[in-house]
Amino acid sequence: MVKTNDFVIRFANVNGTGSASANFLFAKAVFRMGIHISAKNIFPSNIQGLPTWYEVRVNDKGYVGRRAGIDFMVAVNPQSFEQDTKDVEPGGYFLYDSTRKLYDHQKRPDIHYIGIPLMEMCNNEYTDPRQRQLFKNIIYVGALAELLGIEFNVLEDLLSEQFAGKEKLIPLNVRALQMGVNFIKENHPSPIDLRLERRDNTKGKIIIDGNAACGLGAIYGGATVAAWYPITPSTSVAQAFESYAEQLRIDENGKHLYAVVQAEDELAAMGMVIGAGWNGARAFTATSGPGVSLMNEFIGLSYFAEIPAVLIDVQRTGPSTGMPTRTQQSDLMEVAYASHGDTKHPVLLPANPKECFEMTAECLDLADELQTLVVLLTDLDLGMNDHVSDAFEWDDNRKYKRGKVLSADDLDNLKERWGRYLDVDGDGIPYRTIPGTHPSKGSYFTRGTSRNEYAAYTEDGNEYKKNMDRLLVKWETIKNKVPGPEFIPAEEPTSMGMIFFGTTTYSAEEAMDQLREEGRAMDAMRLKAFPFNKDVQQFMESHEVVFVIEQNRDAQMRSLIMNELNINPAKLVSVLNYDGMPITAAGILEQIEQHIQKIAIA
């Protein structure tokens, strides 16, 4: 049976051989044919020489979560042949470089082999060693175009766009594509059981990674300062911000209106962000779990001194160095309660690049409004992989929310004595001033030690408690400021519910559809932020069993829900994945089924 627009293809390459652009060319071509794709880059943490994989899921229904099992393997790395062969589904296809003989003992009888002498073809066609390596990748893209049905003119258009300004490279790449097409026509003319057919499902959509979306969101959200220290997988957030700022953060005279600082370490980066926020700038830093660990001391300062700051945490596997190039959702507890003492921080949970763009801007607003650190929590899968996304939108009439900032006129018109940490409005949020606002009024000493409502140093326990209690009042205010959850109700009443967030959304939604097809009703809620509002509490209380889907070992979201909402632990059933790869719909369904069977047996 022919699978049309519904299969997974994986490219097995060697890191540093230029295969990334060829593999992305394939993904973009499928996207240009109007077909939904989801791409995953699986790469080592060293610089060059180890195996790397690029996985593309093609799906007409728009499912973008990872799916286990490979239907078509493009295996051009002999180092990983054995594992690559094992990963192919029975009846699947294995394309390899037949310049080296593949012996019978290396083959499986239940999959189809397609040999193309890639290196031999390149050696015959090119004399330059680098060209031989690079065009080998383009040849197999041409072969795939013929085997799967990619429209050749789509590839030509993409190459023209890619090499705009370097037009002499276009014919060379088109020639390599044609070599792959011709080889298949001459040697493998019979059609295979995987096909691509043009659709109209990607109209109005773009391909972008979450880190780039965060960088652009920071620009539109008004950020003018970024301080960071390089760490996988967050480095490209700061790089994207700088790239966009070079285009968009300049005045009519060409003067740069932004600062990007590579600090000596993550702690220093957070200190710079807090300093900029104290001085009235919108500032952010980007890091991953190990960096957050180092930032903890300054994170506590932002909380206690009430200084706006934004932290973009692109999660990877831990603890310690962990697996730097694999994904996880294991920083939840770390960012929610970061620093010593009693601290709580608002956390936004985007699920796609469009939300990365929107929520980064929203974080900058919230940080100013709430006078505190706000965390945007993404992960490597969302941050570094290319995703099909709805196009970004921005209202040019939107005004930044600066919160309770007193102007010089405000200070002159005050009838009562101003106190930096006075709760005038009953919402726990005091009024602040920006240095230099007034020549003689509104100044105060900013410190991380205990102080009274007028920012004067004190070790009076009652004054300290009054301040900490006010911060709890502010926490209640925050619950109504952060984004609320999204609900997906079942078609009929049910006592079972499902909770998911971030990149677990992709596979959770697919699993829900399969449950629906099987006649199993289940309500669902996608969390978009911490702290949790009353809607989250009501969802928990209205269901007997709630499956909490997350990508970490210790069920951190489940713990967070129990801790904050005082929910009976027996009601919350964990659905976990922590092998560094994105969770699959099949994995979710298997764990849900296991629990349902236990209930039935009991």
Coordinates of C-alpha atoms in Angstrom, one line a residue:
M1 CA 0.0 0.0 0.0
V2 CA 1.4 3.4 -1.0
K3 CA 1.8 5.9 1.9
T4 CA 1.1 9.4 0.6
N5 CA 2.3 12.3 2.6
D6 CA 2.6 10.2 5.7
F7 CA 6.1 8.9 6.5
V8 CA 9.3 9.6 8.4
I9 CA 12.6 10.0 6.6
R10 CA 15.9 10.1 8.4
F11 CA 19.3 11.3 7.1
A12 CA 22.3 9.7 8.7
N13 CA 25.4 11.8 8.1
V14 CA 28.7 12.8 9.7
N15 CA 28.9 16.0 11.7
G16 CA 30.7 18.8 9.8
T17 CA 30.3 17.4 6.2
G18 CA 27.9 20.1 5.0
S19 CA 24.9 17.8 5.0
A20 CA 22.7 20.2 7.0
S21 CA 21.9 22.6 4.2
A22 CA 21.1 19.7 1.8
N23 CA 18.8 18.0 4.3
F24 CA 17.1 21.3 5.0
L25 CA 16.7 21.8 1.3
F26 CA 14.7 18.6 1.2
A27 CA 12.5 19.7 4.2
K28 CA 11.8 23.1 2.6
A29 CA 10.9 21.5 -0.7
V30 CA 8.3 19.3 0.9
F31 CA 7.0 22.4 2.8
R32 CA 6.9 24.4 -0.5
M33 CA 4.7 21.6 -2.0
G34 CA 2.1 22.5 0.7
I35 CA 2.7 19.5 2.9
H36 CA 3.2 19.6 6.7
I37 CA 6.6 18.6 8.0
S38 CA 8.4 18.4 11.3
A39 CA 12.2 18.4 11.3
K40 CA 14.5 17.2 14.1
N41 CA 18.2 17.7 14.1
I42 CA 19.9 15.0 16.2
F43 CA 23.5 16.0 16.6
P44 CA 26.5 15.3 18.9
S45 CA 28.0 17.8 21.3
N46 CA 31.5 17.7 19.8
I47 CA 32.5 19.9 16.9
Q48 CA 33.1 17.4 14.1
G49 CA 33.4 13.8 13.1
L50 CA 30.7 11.9 15.0
P51 CA 27.4 10.7 13.6
T52 CA 24.5 13.2 13.2
W53 CA 20.9 12.6 12.1
Y54 CA 18.2 14.8 10.6
E55 CA 14.7 13.4 10.8
V56 CA 11.7 14.7 8.9
R57 CA 8.2 13.7 9.6
V58 CA 5.8 14.2 6.7
N59 CA 2.1 14.3 7.6
D60 CA -1.1 15.4 5.9
K61 CA -3.0 15.8 9.2
G62 CA -0.5 18.3 10.5
Y63 CA 0.9 16.1 13.3
V64 CA 4.3 17.6 14.1
G65 CA 5.3 15.5 17.2
R66 CA 8.0 12.9 16.8
R67 CA 7.0 9.5 15.6
A68 CA 9.1 6.4 16.4
G69 CA 10.2 4.2 13.5
I70 CA 11.8 5.2 10.2
D71 CA 10.2 4.6 6.8
F72 CA 13.1 5.8 4.7
M73 CA 16.7 5.9 5.8
V74 CA 19.3 7.9 3.8
A75 CA 22.4 6.3 5.3
V76 CA 25.7 7.9 4.1
N77 CA 27.7 7.3 7.3
P78 CA 29.3 3.8 7.5
Q79 CA 29.9 4.4 11.2
S80 CA 26.2 4.2 12.0
F81 CA 25.1 1.7 9.4
E82 CA 24.3 -1.0 12.0
Q83 CA 22.1 1.2 14.1
D84 CA 20.6 2.9 11.1
T85 CA 19.5 -0.5 9.7
K86 CA 17.8 -1.5 12.9
D87 CA 15.8 1.7 13.0
V88 CA 14.0 1.1 9.7
E89 CA 10.4 -0.1 9.8
P90 CA 9.7 -3.5 8.2
G91 CA 9.0 -2.8 4.5
G92 CA 10.9 0.5 4.7
Y93 CA 13.7 1.8 2.5
F94 CA 17.5 2.1 3.0
L95 CA 19.3 4.4 0.6
Y96 CA 23.1 4.1 0.9
D97 CA 26.4 5.0 -0.8
S98 CA 27.2 1.9 -2.8
T99 CA 30.7 3.1 -3.6
R100 CA 31.5 0.7 -0.8
K101 CA 29.9 -2.7 -1.0
L102 CA 27.2 -3.5 1.5
Y103 CA 27.6 -7.2 2.4
D104 CA 24.7 -9.6 2.8
H105 CA 25.3 -10.0 6.6
Q106 CA 24.8 -6.2 6.9
K107 CA 21.4 -6.3 5.3
R108 CA 17.9 -7.1 6.6
P109 CA 15.6 -9.3 4.4
D110 CA 12.5 -7.2 5.3
I111 CA 13.6 -3.8 4.0
H112 CA 14.4 -2.5 0.5
Y113 CA 17.9 -1.3 -0.4
I114 CA 18.7 1.4 -2.9
G115 CA 22.4 1.8 -3.7
I116 CA 23.8 4.9 -5.3
P117 CA 27.5 5.2 -5.8
L118 CA 27.6 8.8 -4.4
M119 CA 31.3 9.1 -3.8
E120 CA 32.2 7.5 -7.1
M121 CA 29.9 9.8 -9.0
C122 CA 31.4 12.9 -7.2
N123 CA 35.0 11.7 -7.9
N124 CA 34.2 11.4 -11.5
E125 CA 32.5 14.7 -11.8
Y126 CA 34.5 17.0 -9.5
T127 CA 38.2 17.5 -8.8
D128 CA 38.0 19.8 -5.7
P129 CA 37.8 17.6 -2.5
R130 CA 35.3 20.0 -0.8
Q131 CA 33.0 19.9 -3.8
R132 CA 33.1 16.1 -3.8
Q133 CA 31.9 16.1 -0.2
L134 CA 29.3 18.8 -0.5
F135 CA 27.7 17.7 -3.8
K136 CA 27.4 14.2 -2.6
N137 CA 24.6 15.5 -0.3
I138 CA 22.9 17.3 -3.2
I139 CA 22.9 14.2 -5.4
Y140 CA 21.0 12.2 -2.8
V141 CA 18.4 15.0 -2.6
G142 CA 18.0 14.8 -6.3
A143 CA 17.5 11.0 -6.0
L144 CA 14.9 11.5 -3.3
A145 CA 13.1 14.0 -5.6
E146 CA 12.7 11.3 -8.2
L147 CA 11.9 8.5 -5.8
L148 CA 9.3 10.4 -3.7
G149 CA 7.9 12.9 -6.3
I150 CA 9.3 16.2 -5.3
E151 CA 8.7 18.8 -8.0
F152 CA 12.1 19.6 -9.5
N153 CA 11.2 23.3 -10.1
V154 CA 10.6 23.7 -6.4
L155 CA 14.2 22.6 -5.7
E156 CA 15.4 25.0 -8.4
D157 CA 13.5 27.9 -6.9
L158 CA 14.9 27.2 -3.5
L159 CA 18.5 27.0 -4.8
S160 CA 18.0 30.4 -6.5
E161 CA 16.8 31.9 -3.3
Q162 CA 19.6 30.3 -1.3
F163 CA 22.4 31.5 -3.6
A164 CA 21.0 34.9 -4.4
G165 CA 24.1 37.1 -5.0
K166 CA 26.2 33.9 -5.7
E167 CA 24.5 32.9 -8.9
K168 CA 27.5 31.0 -10.2
L169 CA 26.8 28.3 -7.6
I170 CA 23.2 27.7 -8.8
P171 CA 24.0 25.7 -12.0
L172 CA 26.5 23.5 -10.1
N173 CA 23.9 22.6 -7.5
V174 CA 21.2 22.0 -10.1
R175 CA 23.6 19.7 -12.0
A176 CA 24.2 17.7 -8.8
L177 CA 20.4 17.4 -8.3
Q178 CA 20.0 16.2 -11.9
M179 CA 22.7 13.6 -11.4
G180 CA 20.6 12.1 -8.6
V181 CA 17.4 12.2 -10.7
N182 CA 19.0 10.6 -13.7
F183 CA 20.6 7.8 -11.6
I184 CA 17.2 6.8 -10.2
K185 CA 15.6 6.9 -13.6
E186 CA 18.2 4.6 -15.1
N187 CA 18.7 2.2 -12.2
H188 CA 15.5 2.2 -10.0
P189 CA 12.7 3.0 -12.4
S190 CA 10.0 1.1 -10.4
P191 CA 8.0 3.4 -8.0
I192 CA 8.3 2.9 -4.3
D193 CA 5.5 2.8 -1.7
L194 CA 6.2 6.3 -0.4
R195 CA 4.9 9.3 -2.3
L196 CA 4.6 13.1 -2.0
E197 CA 1.6 14.9 -3.5
R198 CA 1.1 18.6 -3.6
R199 CA -1.3 20.0 -1.0
D200 CA -2.3 23.5 0.1
N201 CA -1.8 22.9 3.9
T202 CA 1.1 25.4 4.5
K203 CA -0.4 28.5 3.0
G204 CA 0.3 31.5 5.2
K205 CA 2.8 29.5 7.3
I206 CA 6.6 29.9 7.7
I207 CA 9.5 27.7 8.8
I208 CA 11.5 29.0 11.7
D209 CA 13.2 27.7 14.9
G210 CA 12.1 28.8 18.4
N211 CA 15.4 30.6 19.3
A212 CA 15.1 32.9 16.3
A213 CA 11.5 33.6 17.2
C214 CA 12.6 34.5 20.7
G215 CA 15.2 36.9 19.3
L216 CA 12.7 38.6 17.1
G217 CA 10.2 38.7 19.9
A218 CA 12.7 40.5 22.1
I219 CA 13.2 43.1 19.4
Y220 CA 9.4 43.7 19.1
G221 CA 9.0 43.6 22.8
G222 CA 11.3 46.5 23.3
A223 CA 14.5 44.9 24.5
T224 CA 17.6 47.0 24.0
V225 CA 20.1 45.0 26.1
A226 CA 21.1 41.4 25.9
A227 CA 23.8 39.9 28.1
W228 CA 24.7 36.2 27.7
Y229 CA 27.3 33.6 27.9
P230 CA 27.5 30.9 25.2
I231 CA 25.8 27.6 26.0
T232 CA 24.0 24.9 24.0
P233 CA 21.1 25.1 23.1
S234 CA 20.5 28.8 23.8
T235 CA 23.3 30.6 22.1
S236 CA 21.4 31.3 18.9
V237 CA 18.8 33.3 20.9
A238 CA 21.3 36.1 21.5
Q239 CA 22.8 35.7 18.1
A240 CA 19.3 36.1 16.5
F241 CA 18.6 39.1 18.7
E242 CA 21.9 40.7 17.6
S243 CA 21.2 39.9 13.9
Y244 CA 17.7 41.4 14.0
A245 CA 18.9 44.4 16.1
E246 CA 21.5 45.2 13.4
Q247 CA 18.6 45.7 11.0
L248 CA 15.9 47.1 13.2
R249 CA 17.5 48.7 16.3
I250 CA 19.2 51.7 14.5
D251 CA 18.2 55.3 14.2
E252 CA 18.0 57.5 11.0
N253 CA 21.7 58.2 11.3
G254 CA 22.7 54.5 11.5
K255 CA 23.5 54.7 15.2
H256 CA 23.0 51.4 17.1
L257 CA 20.3 51.6 19.8
Y258 CA 21.1 48.4 21.5
A259 CA 23.8 46.6 23.5
V260 CA 24.8 42.9 23.2
V261 CA 27.3 41.8 25.8
Q262 CA 29.0 38.5 26.0
A263 CA 29.8 38.2 29.7
E264 CA 32.5 36.2 31.4
D265 CA 30.0 33.8 32.8
E266 CA 26.2 33.3 33.3
L267 CA 26.2 34.9 36.7
A268 CA 27.8 38.1 35.3
A269 CA 25.3 38.0 32.4
M270 CA 22.3 38.0 34.8
G271 CA 23.9 40.8 36.8
M272 CA 24.2 42.9 33.7
V273 CA 20.5 42.3 32.9
I274 CA 19.4 43.3 36.4
G275 CA 21.6 46.4 36.2
A276 CA 20.0 47.4 32.9
G277 CA 16.5 46.7 34.2
W278 CA 17.1 48.8 37.3
N279 CA 18.2 51.6 35.0
G280 CA 15.0 51.5 33.0
A281 CA 16.1 49.4 29.9
R282 CA 14.3 46.3 28.8
A283 CA 16.9 43.5 29.1
F284 CA 17.1 39.8 28.9
T285 CA 19.6 36.9 29.0
A286 CA 19.4 33.4 27.4
T287 CA 20.8 30.2 28.8
S288 CA 20.1 26.6 29.7
G289 CA 19.9 24.6 32.9
P290 CA 23.6 24.8 34.0
G291 CA 23.5 28.5 33.4
V292 CA 20.4 29.0 35.5
S293 CA 22.2 27.2 38.3
L294 CA 25.0 29.7 38.2
M295 CA 22.5 32.7 38.0
N296 CA 20.7 31.8 41.2
E297 CA 22.2 34.4 43.4
F298 CA 21.3 37.3 41.1
I299 CA 17.9 35.8 40.4
G300 CA 17.2 36.1 44.1
L301 CA 18.3 39.8 43.9
S302 CA 15.8 40.4 41.1
Y303 CA 13.0 38.9 43.2
F304 CA 13.8 40.5 46.5
A305 CA 14.9 44.0 45.2
E306 CA 12.0 43.8 42.7
I307 CA 14.0 44.6 39.5
P308 CA 12.6 43.7 36.1
A309 CA 14.5 41.0 34.2
V310 CA 13.8 38.4 31.6
L311 CA 15.4 34.9 31.4
I312 CA 15.0 32.7 28.4
D313 CA 15.8 29.1 29.4
V314 CA 16.2 26.7 26.5
Q315 CA 16.2 23.4 28.4
R316 CA 18.5 20.4 27.7
T317 CA 19.1 17.2 29.5
G318 CA 20.7 17.3 32.9
P319 CA 21.9 17.0 35.6
S320 CA 25.4 18.5 35.4
T321 CA 26.6 18.6 31.7
G322 CA 24.1 15.9 30.9
M323 CA 23.5 15.5 27.2
P324 CA 23.9 19.1 25.9
T325 CA 22.4 18.4 22.5
R326 CA 19.3 16.5 23.6
T327 CA 16.0 17.9 24.8
Q328 CA 14.1 17.7 28.1
Q329 CA 11.7 19.6 30.4
S330 CA 13.7 19.2 33.5
D331 CA 14.3 22.9 34.6
L332 CA 10.7 23.4 35.9
M333 CA 11.4 23.3 39.6
E334 CA 14.7 25.1 39.1
V335 CA 13.2 28.2 37.5
A336 CA 10.0 28.3 39.5
Y337 CA 11.8 28.5 42.8
A338 CA 15.2 29.7 41.7
S339 CA 17.6 31.1 44.4
H340 CA 17.8 30.4 48.1
G341 CA 15.1 31.5 50.6
D342 CA 11.4 31.8 49.7
T343 CA 11.3 32.8 46.0
K344 CA 8.7 32.3 43.3
H345 CA 9.0 33.4 39.7
P346 CA 6.4 33.6 36.9
V347 CA 7.2 31.2 34.0
L348 CA 5.7 31.3 30.5
L349 CA 5.5 28.0 28.5
P350 CA 5.4 28.4 24.7
A351 CA 4.6 25.5 22.5
N352 CA 5.6 26.7 19.1
P353 CA 7.7 29.4 17.4
K354 CA 4.7 31.9 17.2
E355 CA 4.3 31.7 20.9
C356 CA 8.1 32.1 21.4
F357 CA 7.8 35.3 19.5
E358 CA 4.6 36.5 21.3
M359 CA 5.6 35.3 24.8
T360 CA 9.1 36.8 24.7
A361 CA 7.5 40.2 24.1
E362 CA 4.9 39.4 26.8
C363 CA 7.7 38.5 29.3
L364 CA 9.2 42.0 28.8
D365 CA 5.9 43.6 29.6
L366 CA 5.3 41.4 32.6
A367 CA 8.8 42.0 34.0
D368 CA 8.1 45.7 34.0
E369 CA 4.6 45.4 35.3
L370 CA 5.5 43.0 38.1
Q371 CA 9.0 44.3 38.8
T372 CA 10.5 40.9 38.9
L373 CA 12.3 38.2 36.9
V374 CA 10.1 36.5 34.4
V375 CA 11.2 33.2 32.8
L376 CA 10.4 32.0 29.2
L377 CA 10.9 28.2 29.4
T378 CA 11.5 26.5 26.1
D379 CA 13.6 23.5 25.2
L380 CA 16.1 22.3 22.6
D381 CA 13.4 20.7 20.5
L382 CA 11.5 23.9 20.1
G383 CA 14.6 26.2 20.2
M384 CA 17.0 24.6 17.8
N385 CA 14.7 22.7 15.4
D386 CA 12.9 24.1 12.4
H387 CA 9.1 24.2 12.9
V388 CA 6.2 25.0 10.6
S389 CA 4.6 27.9 12.2
D390 CA 1.7 30.4 11.7
A391 CA 3.1 33.7 10.5
F392 CA 3.9 36.2 13.2
E393 CA 1.7 39.2 13.7
W394 CA 2.3 42.4 15.6
D395 CA 0.0 45.3 16.3
D396 CA 1.9 48.5 15.5
N397 CA -0.5 50.4 17.9
R398 CA 0.5 48.2 20.8
K399 CA 1.9 50.1 23.7
Y400 CA 4.5 48.7 26.1
K401 CA 3.3 48.1 29.6
R402 CA 5.8 49.8 31.8
G403 CA 3.9 49.3 35.0
K404 CA 4.1 51.6 38.0
V405 CA 6.9 54.0 37.1
L406 CA 6.8 57.5 38.6
S407 CA 7.6 60.4 36.3
A408 CA 9.1 63.7 37.6
D409 CA 5.6 65.3 37.5
D410 CA 4.3 62.3 39.5
L411 CA 7.0 62.8 42.2
D412 CA 6.2 66.6 42.4
N413 CA 2.5 65.9 42.7
L414 CA 2.8 63.3 45.5
K415 CA 0.9 64.3 48.6
E416 CA 2.1 61.4 50.7
R417 CA 5.7 60.3 51.4
W418 CA 6.8 57.9 48.7
G419 CA 8.2 54.6 49.7
R420 CA 9.8 52.3 47.2
Y421 CA 8.2 49.2 48.8
L422 CA 4.9 50.6 49.9
D423 CA 1.8 48.7 48.7
V424 CA -0.4 51.7 47.8
D425 CA -3.0 49.8 45.7
G426 CA -3.3 46.6 47.6
D427 CA -2.0 44.4 44.7
G428 CA 1.4 43.9 46.2
I429 CA 3.2 45.9 43.5
P430 CA 4.9 49.1 44.7
Y431 CA 5.7 52.2 42.6
R432 CA 9.3 52.6 41.4
T433 CA 11.5 55.3 39.9
I434 CA 14.2 55.2 37.3
P435 CA 17.5 56.8 38.1
G436 CA 17.8 60.4 37.0
T437 CA 14.0 61.0 36.7
H438 CA 14.0 63.9 39.2
P439 CA 16.9 66.1 40.5
S440 CA 16.0 65.7 44.1
K441 CA 13.1 63.3 44.6
G442 CA 12.5 59.6 44.1
S443 CA 16.0 58.3 44.9
Y444 CA 16.5 55.3 47.1
F445 CA 19.1 52.7 47.9
T446 CA 18.7 49.3 46.1
R447 CA 19.9 46.4 48.2
G448 CA 19.5 42.7 48.5
T449 CA 19.4 42.9 52.3
S450 CA 16.2 43.4 54.3
R451 CA 14.7 46.9 54.4
N452 CA 11.5 48.6 55.4
E453 CA 8.9 50.1 53.0
Y454 CA 11.0 53.1 52.4
A455 CA 14.1 51.1 51.3
A456 CA 15.9 51.8 54.5
Y457 CA 18.1 49.0 55.8
T458 CA 16.7 47.1 58.8
E459 CA 16.9 43.7 60.5
D460 CA 13.6 44.2 62.3
G461 CA 11.8 40.8 61.8
N462 CA 8.4 42.5 61.6
E463 CA 9.5 44.7 58.8
Y464 CA 11.1 41.7 57.0
K465 CA 7.9 39.7 57.4
K466 CA 5.7 42.6 56.2
N467 CA 7.8 42.7 53.0
M468 CA 7.7 39.0 52.4
D469 CA 3.9 38.9 53.0
R470 CA 3.5 41.7 50.4
L471 CA 5.4 39.7 47.9
L472 CA 2.8 36.9 48.4
V473 CA 0.1 39.4 47.7
K474 CA 2.0 40.3 44.5
W475 CA 2.1 36.5 43.7
E476 CA -1.7 36.4 43.8
T477 CA -1.8 39.4 41.4
I478 CA 0.6 37.6 39.1
K479 CA -1.8 34.7 38.8
N480 CA -4.2 36.9 36.9
K481 CA -1.5 38.6 34.8
V482 CA 0.2 35.5 33.2
P483 CA -1.5 33.6 30.3
G484 CA -4.3 31.3 31.4
P485 CA -4.5 27.6 30.3
E486 CA -6.1 26.4 27.0
F487 CA -8.9 23.8 27.3
I488 CA -9.8 21.1 24.8
P489 CA -13.0 19.5 26.1
A490 CA -14.0 15.9 25.2
E491 CA -17.2 15.4 23.1
E492 CA -18.9 13.8 26.1
P493 CA -18.6 14.0 29.9
T494 CA -15.6 12.2 31.3
S495 CA -13.8 11.8 34.7
M496 CA -10.4 11.6 33.0
G497 CA -8.2 14.6 32.1
M498 CA -4.9 15.2 30.5
I499 CA -2.4 18.1 31.2
F500 CA 0.5 19.0 28.9
F501 CA 2.6 22.0 28.1
G502 CA 5.4 23.2 25.8
T503 CA 6.6 20.7 23.3
T504 CA 4.7 17.8 24.8
T505 CA 1.7 19.5 23.1
Y506 CA 2.6 18.1 19.7
S507 CA 2.3 14.4 20.6
A508 CA -0.4 15.0 23.3
E509 CA -2.8 16.4 20.7
E510 CA -2.1 13.5 18.4
A511 CA -2.7 11.0 21.2
M512 CA -6.0 12.7 22.0
D513 CA -7.1 12.3 18.5
Q514 CA -6.3 8.5 18.6
L515 CA -8.2 8.2 22.0
R516 CA -11.1 9.9 20.4
E517 CA -11.1 7.5 17.4
E518 CA -11.1 4.6 19.9
G519 CA -14.1 6.0 21.7
R520 CA -12.3 7.1 24.8
A521 CA -13.3 10.5 26.1
M522 CA -10.7 12.7 27.8
D523 CA -10.7 16.4 28.6
A524 CA -7.4 18.2 28.1
M525 CA -5.7 21.3 29.4
R526 CA -2.6 22.9 28.0
L527 CA -0.7 25.0 30.6
K528 CA 0.7 28.2 29.3
A529 CA 2.2 29.6 32.5
F530 CA 3.1 29.3 36.2
P531 CA 1.7 30.4 38.6
F532 CA -1.6 28.5 38.1
N533 CA -4.9 30.4 38.2
K534 CA -8.2 29.2 39.5
D535 CA -9.1 27.6 36.1
V536 CA -6.3 25.1 36.6
Q537 CA -7.5 24.4 40.1
Q538 CA -11.1 23.8 38.9
F539 CA -9.9 21.4 36.1
M540 CA -8.0 19.4 38.7
E541 CA -10.9 19.2 41.0
S542 CA -13.5 18.3 38.3
H543 CA -11.6 15.1 37.3
E544 CA -11.0 11.8 39.1
V545 CA -7.8 11.0 37.2
V546 CA -5.5 13.5 35.5
F547 CA -2.6 12.4 33.3
V548 CA 0.3 14.8 33.5
I549 CA 2.5 14.6 30.4
E550 CA 6.1 15.8 30.7
Q551 CA 9.6 15.2 29.6
N552 CA 11.6 14.6 32.8
R553 CA 12.3 11.7 35.2
D554 CA 11.0 13.2 38.5
A555 CA 7.5 14.4 37.3
Q556 CA 8.4 18.1 38.1
M557 CA 5.1 19.5 36.7
R558 CA 3.1 17.1 38.8
S559 CA 5.1 18.1 41.9
L560 CA 4.6 21.8 41.1
I561 CA 0.8 21.2 40.8
M562 CA 0.7 19.3 44.1
N563 CA 2.8 21.9 45.8
E564 CA 0.9 25.0 44.6
L565 CA -2.7 23.6 44.5
N566 CA -2.7 21.1 47.3
I567 CA -4.0 18.4 45.0
N568 CA -4.4 14.8 46.1
P569 CA -1.3 13.0 44.7
A570 CA -3.3 9.9 43.9
K571 CA -5.3 11.8 41.4
L572 CA -2.2 12.8 39.3
V573 CA -0.8 10.1 37.0
S574 CA 2.6 10.8 35.4
V575 CA 3.3 10.2 31.8
L576 CA 7.0 10.6 31.4
N577 CA 9.8 10.6 28.8
Y578 CA 13.4 11.5 29.6
D579 CA 15.7 9.8 27.0
G580 CA 16.6 13.1 25.4
M581 CA 14.3 12.6 22.4
P582 CA 10.9 14.2 22.1
I583 CA 8.0 12.2 23.5
T584 CA 5.8 10.4 21.0
A585 CA 2.0 9.9 20.8
A586 CA 2.6 6.2 20.9
G587 CA 4.6 6.5 24.1
I588 CA 1.8 8.6 25.7
L589 CA -0.9 6.2 24.7
E590 CA 1.1 3.2 26.0
Q591 CA 1.5 4.7 29.5
I592 CA -2.2 5.8 29.7
E593 CA -3.3 2.3 28.6
Q594 CA -1.1 0.7 31.3
H595 CA -2.7 2.8 34.0
I596 CA -6.2 2.2 32.7
Q597 CA -5.5 -1.6 32.8
K598 CA -4.3 -1.4 36.4
I599 CA -7.5 0.3 37.4
A600 CA -9.5 -2.3 35.6
I601 CA -7.6 -5.1 37.4
A602 CA -8.0 -3.5 40.7

